[in-house]
Amino acid sequence: CYRLLSACFYQPDKALFVQENLLRNLVEALERVCPPASVFARKMEESIGKYTNEELLVDYAKLFVGPNELIAPPYGSVYLDRGKRVMGDSTLKTMELYQEAGLAISDDFKELPDHIAVELEFMYYLVFKKVEAMEKSDTDTVHKFIKMQQEFLNSFLGLWINPFCKKIKEGTDNKFYYSLAECVFTFISNEKAQGVLN
């Protein structure tokens, strides 16, 4: 779910979404782990057909890229740090957590480390590593990655997802992005309530 939601926050490519069955896979995954969020994923799937790729790109740019003031800045530091600026203290802390988990940001990567897509992808990585350790019956590593998930969700992503999603919903009439905001907020809220143990 984290990986598929992350893909929805990169520059849209409608053909790729359709070819890869990204939204159908998201609906099915959420039906298993968070049925309330699957309702919004289904709305995303239904609504994407109503927009051309160009319309999706325009709305994506208005919300997350610019050139004017961003409606919904997709960077955690804007919501977590004083002064609402990018690359603040919280960004540096997220980078430390990435390194602690054994990751490094590629030189080719053009986004900031606390972009919503990156943070969702990081949560996917932590879940993947936890499952990998479970399959090896490595309980110490399982606990390590559960602890990292909880820390990241409670101290970073989970703290800014609500105001971020609220800005999306207030700033667009695009049903795909509106439903995406509802979906990711519902899913993250559920993860926080469950304690990321599932």
Short mmCIF file of C-alpha atoms in Angstrom, two decimals:
data_model
loop_
_atom_site.label_atom_id
_atom_site.label_comp_id
_atom_site.label_asym_id
_atom_site.label_seq_id
_atom_site.Cartn_x
_atom_site.Cartn_y
_atom_site.Cartn_z
CA CYS A 1 0.00 0.00 0.00
CA TYR A 2 2.79 2.41 0.88
CA ARG A 3 4.62 1.76 -2.40
CA LEU A 4 1.47 2.20 -4.50
CA LEU A 5 0.45 5.38 -2.69
CA SER A 6 3.96 6.71 -3.14
CA ALA A 7 3.68 6.23 -6.91
CA CYS A 8 0.53 8.40 -6.93
CA PHE A 9 2.54 11.38 -5.65
CA TYR A 10 5.08 11.41 -8.46
CA GLN A 11 4.40 13.29 -11.69
CA PRO A 12 1.37 11.51 -13.18
CA ASP A 13 1.56 9.26 -16.21
CA LYS A 14 -1.98 8.07 -16.86
CA ALA A 15 -0.91 5.42 -19.38
CA LEU A 16 1.52 3.93 -16.86
CA PHE A 17 -1.15 3.91 -14.14
CA VAL A 18 -3.45 1.98 -16.48
CA GLN A 19 -0.81 -0.40 -17.91
CA GLU A 20 0.54 -1.30 -14.48
CA ASN A 21 -2.95 -1.63 -12.94
CA LEU A 22 -1.62 0.60 -10.19
CA LEU A 23 -5.00 1.77 -8.92
CA ARG A 24 -6.64 -1.68 -9.17
CA ASN A 25 -3.72 -3.11 -7.17
CA LEU A 26 -4.08 -0.31 -4.62
CA VAL A 27 -7.81 -1.01 -4.20
CA GLU A 28 -7.18 -4.73 -3.70
CA ALA A 29 -4.31 -4.20 -1.25
CA LEU A 30 -6.29 -1.70 0.82
CA GLU A 31 -9.33 -3.98 0.89
CA ARG A 32 -7.13 -6.45 2.79
CA VAL A 33 -5.44 -4.07 5.25
CA CYS A 34 -7.59 -0.92 5.46
CA PRO A 35 -11.09 -1.24 3.93
CA PRO A 36 -12.09 2.38 4.73
CA ALA A 37 -9.18 3.66 2.60
CA SER A 38 -10.07 1.26 -0.24
CA VAL A 39 -13.31 3.23 -0.75
CA PHE A 40 -11.24 6.27 -1.74
CA ALA A 41 -8.83 4.20 -3.84
CA ARG A 42 -11.84 2.97 -5.79
CA LYS A 43 -12.90 6.60 -6.34
CA MET A 44 -9.40 7.32 -7.62
CA GLU A 45 -9.69 4.41 -10.03
CA GLU A 46 -13.11 5.58 -11.24
CA SER A 47 -12.13 9.23 -11.60
CA ILE A 48 -8.80 8.91 -13.39
CA GLY A 49 -10.59 8.01 -16.63
CA LYS A 50 -12.34 11.39 -16.61
CA TYR A 51 -9.07 13.32 -17.01
CA THR A 52 -6.53 13.54 -19.79
CA ASN A 53 -2.88 13.12 -18.86
CA GLU A 54 -2.40 16.84 -19.53
CA GLU A 55 -5.22 17.75 -17.10
CA LEU A 56 -3.64 15.53 -14.43
CA LEU A 57 -0.24 17.14 -15.02
CA VAL A 58 -1.69 20.65 -14.72
CA ASP A 59 -3.50 19.85 -11.48
CA TYR A 60 -0.42 18.05 -10.12
CA ALA A 61 1.72 21.12 -10.86
CA LYS A 62 -0.78 23.49 -9.25
CA LEU A 63 -0.87 21.42 -6.08
CA PHE A 64 2.71 20.23 -5.66
CA VAL A 65 5.17 21.92 -8.05
CA GLY A 66 4.42 25.54 -8.96
CA PRO A 67 5.56 27.86 -10.61
CA ASN A 68 3.27 29.90 -8.37
CA GLU A 69 2.95 29.36 -4.62
CA LEU A 70 2.30 25.68 -3.93
CA ILE A 71 -1.23 24.87 -2.84
CA ALA A 72 -0.12 21.74 -0.98
CA PRO A 73 3.66 21.67 -0.50
CA PRO A 74 4.61 17.95 -0.50
CA TYR A 75 7.50 18.39 1.97
CA GLY A 76 7.32 17.43 5.63
CA SER A 77 9.54 20.29 6.82
CA VAL A 78 6.99 22.87 5.60
CA TYR A 79 4.55 21.49 8.19
CA LEU A 80 6.95 20.40 10.92
CA ASP A 81 9.57 23.15 11.12
CA ARG A 82 9.26 26.74 12.24
CA GLY A 83 9.13 29.15 9.33
CA LYS A 84 7.42 26.68 6.97
CA ARG A 85 10.56 26.19 4.93
CA VAL A 86 12.06 23.25 3.08
CA MET A 87 15.22 21.44 4.19
CA GLY A 88 14.67 22.27 7.84
CA ASP A 89 15.74 20.33 10.91
CA SER A 90 13.10 17.65 10.36
CA THR A 91 14.48 16.98 6.87
CA LEU A 92 17.93 16.34 8.32
CA LYS A 93 16.41 13.97 10.88
CA THR A 94 14.58 12.02 8.16
CA MET A 95 17.88 11.68 6.31
CA GLU A 96 19.47 10.29 9.47
CA LEU A 97 16.69 7.70 9.74
CA TYR A 98 17.20 6.70 6.09
CA GLN A 99 20.89 6.18 6.80
CA GLU A 100 20.14 4.25 9.99
CA ALA A 101 17.94 1.92 7.90
CA GLY A 102 20.83 1.38 5.49
CA LEU A 103 19.68 3.70 2.69
CA ALA A 104 21.34 6.55 0.85
CA ILE A 105 19.70 9.04 -1.49
CA SER A 106 20.95 8.62 -5.04
CA ASP A 107 22.76 11.54 -6.66
CA ASP A 108 20.33 11.21 -9.59
CA PHE A 109 17.31 11.79 -7.36
CA LYS A 110 15.93 15.29 -7.81
CA GLU A 111 13.39 15.50 -4.96
CA LEU A 112 13.97 16.55 -1.37
CA PRO A 113 14.31 13.74 1.19
CA ASP A 114 11.07 14.66 2.97
CA HIS A 115 8.86 14.66 -0.14
CA ILE A 116 5.63 12.75 0.51
CA ALA A 117 6.48 10.12 -2.13
CA VAL A 118 9.90 9.51 -0.56
CA GLU A 119 8.50 9.18 2.95
CA LEU A 120 5.81 6.74 1.78
CA GLU A 121 8.47 4.76 -0.11
CA PHE A 122 10.59 4.69 3.05
CA MET A 123 7.69 3.23 5.02
CA TYR A 124 7.31 0.57 2.30
CA TYR A 125 11.01 -0.25 2.66
CA LEU A 126 10.68 -0.62 6.45
CA VAL A 127 7.68 -2.94 6.06
CA PHE A 128 9.58 -4.96 3.43
CA LYS A 129 12.62 -5.32 5.71
CA LYS A 130 10.40 -6.30 8.65
CA VAL A 131 8.70 -9.03 6.58
CA GLU A 132 12.07 -10.23 5.28
CA ALA A 133 13.32 -10.56 8.87
CA MET A 134 10.10 -12.35 9.91
CA GLU A 135 10.66 -14.93 7.16
CA LYS A 136 14.14 -15.59 8.62
CA SER A 137 12.73 -15.71 12.19
CA ASP A 138 15.12 -12.88 13.08
CA THR A 139 13.11 -11.36 15.92
CA ASP A 140 15.73 -8.74 16.83
CA THR A 141 15.66 -7.32 13.31
CA VAL A 142 11.85 -7.53 13.20
CA HIS A 143 11.67 -5.44 16.38
CA LYS A 144 14.25 -3.00 15.01
CA PHE A 145 12.17 -2.31 11.90
CA ILE A 146 8.88 -2.14 13.83
CA LYS A 147 10.47 0.44 16.11
CA MET A 148 11.72 2.43 13.10
CA GLN A 149 8.25 2.30 11.50
CA GLN A 150 6.63 3.58 14.67
CA GLU A 151 9.21 6.32 15.15
CA PHE A 152 8.92 7.53 11.56
CA LEU A 153 5.13 7.41 11.56
CA ASN A 154 4.72 9.09 14.95
CA SER A 155 7.49 11.70 14.64
CA PHE A 156 7.42 12.55 10.94
CA LEU A 157 4.94 11.31 8.32
CA GLY A 158 2.04 10.85 10.72
CA LEU A 159 2.43 14.38 12.08
CA TRP A 160 2.11 16.24 8.78
CA ILE A 161 -0.19 14.02 6.72
CA ASN A 162 -3.39 15.65 8.04
CA PRO A 163 -2.56 19.31 7.21
CA PHE A 164 -1.04 18.21 3.88
CA CYS A 165 -4.15 16.27 2.84
CA LYS A 166 -6.39 19.08 4.04
CA LYS A 167 -4.56 21.52 1.75
CA ILE A 168 -5.03 19.17 -1.21
CA LYS A 169 -8.76 18.85 -0.57
CA GLU A 170 -9.19 22.61 -0.11
CA GLY A 171 -7.08 23.39 -3.17
CA THR A 172 -8.46 21.18 -5.92
CA ASP A 173 -11.66 20.14 -7.62
CA ASN A 174 -9.81 17.27 -9.33
CA LYS A 175 -11.59 14.16 -8.05
CA PHE A 176 -8.49 11.99 -8.47
CA TYR A 177 -6.30 14.15 -6.23
CA TYR A 178 -9.14 14.83 -3.78
CA SER A 179 -9.70 11.07 -3.41
CA LEU A 180 -5.94 10.46 -3.14
CA ALA A 181 -5.81 12.86 -0.20
CA GLU A 182 -8.72 11.07 1.49
CA CYS A 183 -7.15 7.69 0.77
CA VAL A 184 -3.66 8.41 2.10
CA PHE A 185 -5.00 10.23 5.17
CA THR A 186 -7.34 7.34 6.02
CA PHE A 187 -4.61 4.76 5.50
CA ILE A 188 -1.98 6.59 7.57
CA SER A 189 -4.51 7.29 10.35
CA ASN A 190 -5.33 3.59 10.43
CA GLU A 191 -1.64 2.67 10.54
CA LYS A 192 -1.11 5.00 13.49
CA ALA A 193 -4.14 3.57 15.30
CA GLN A 194 -2.96 -0.02 14.67
CA GLY A 195 0.56 0.77 15.84
CA VAL A 196 2.00 -0.40 12.43
CA LEU A 197 2.14 -3.96 13.73
CA ASN A 198 0.09 -5.48 10.89
#
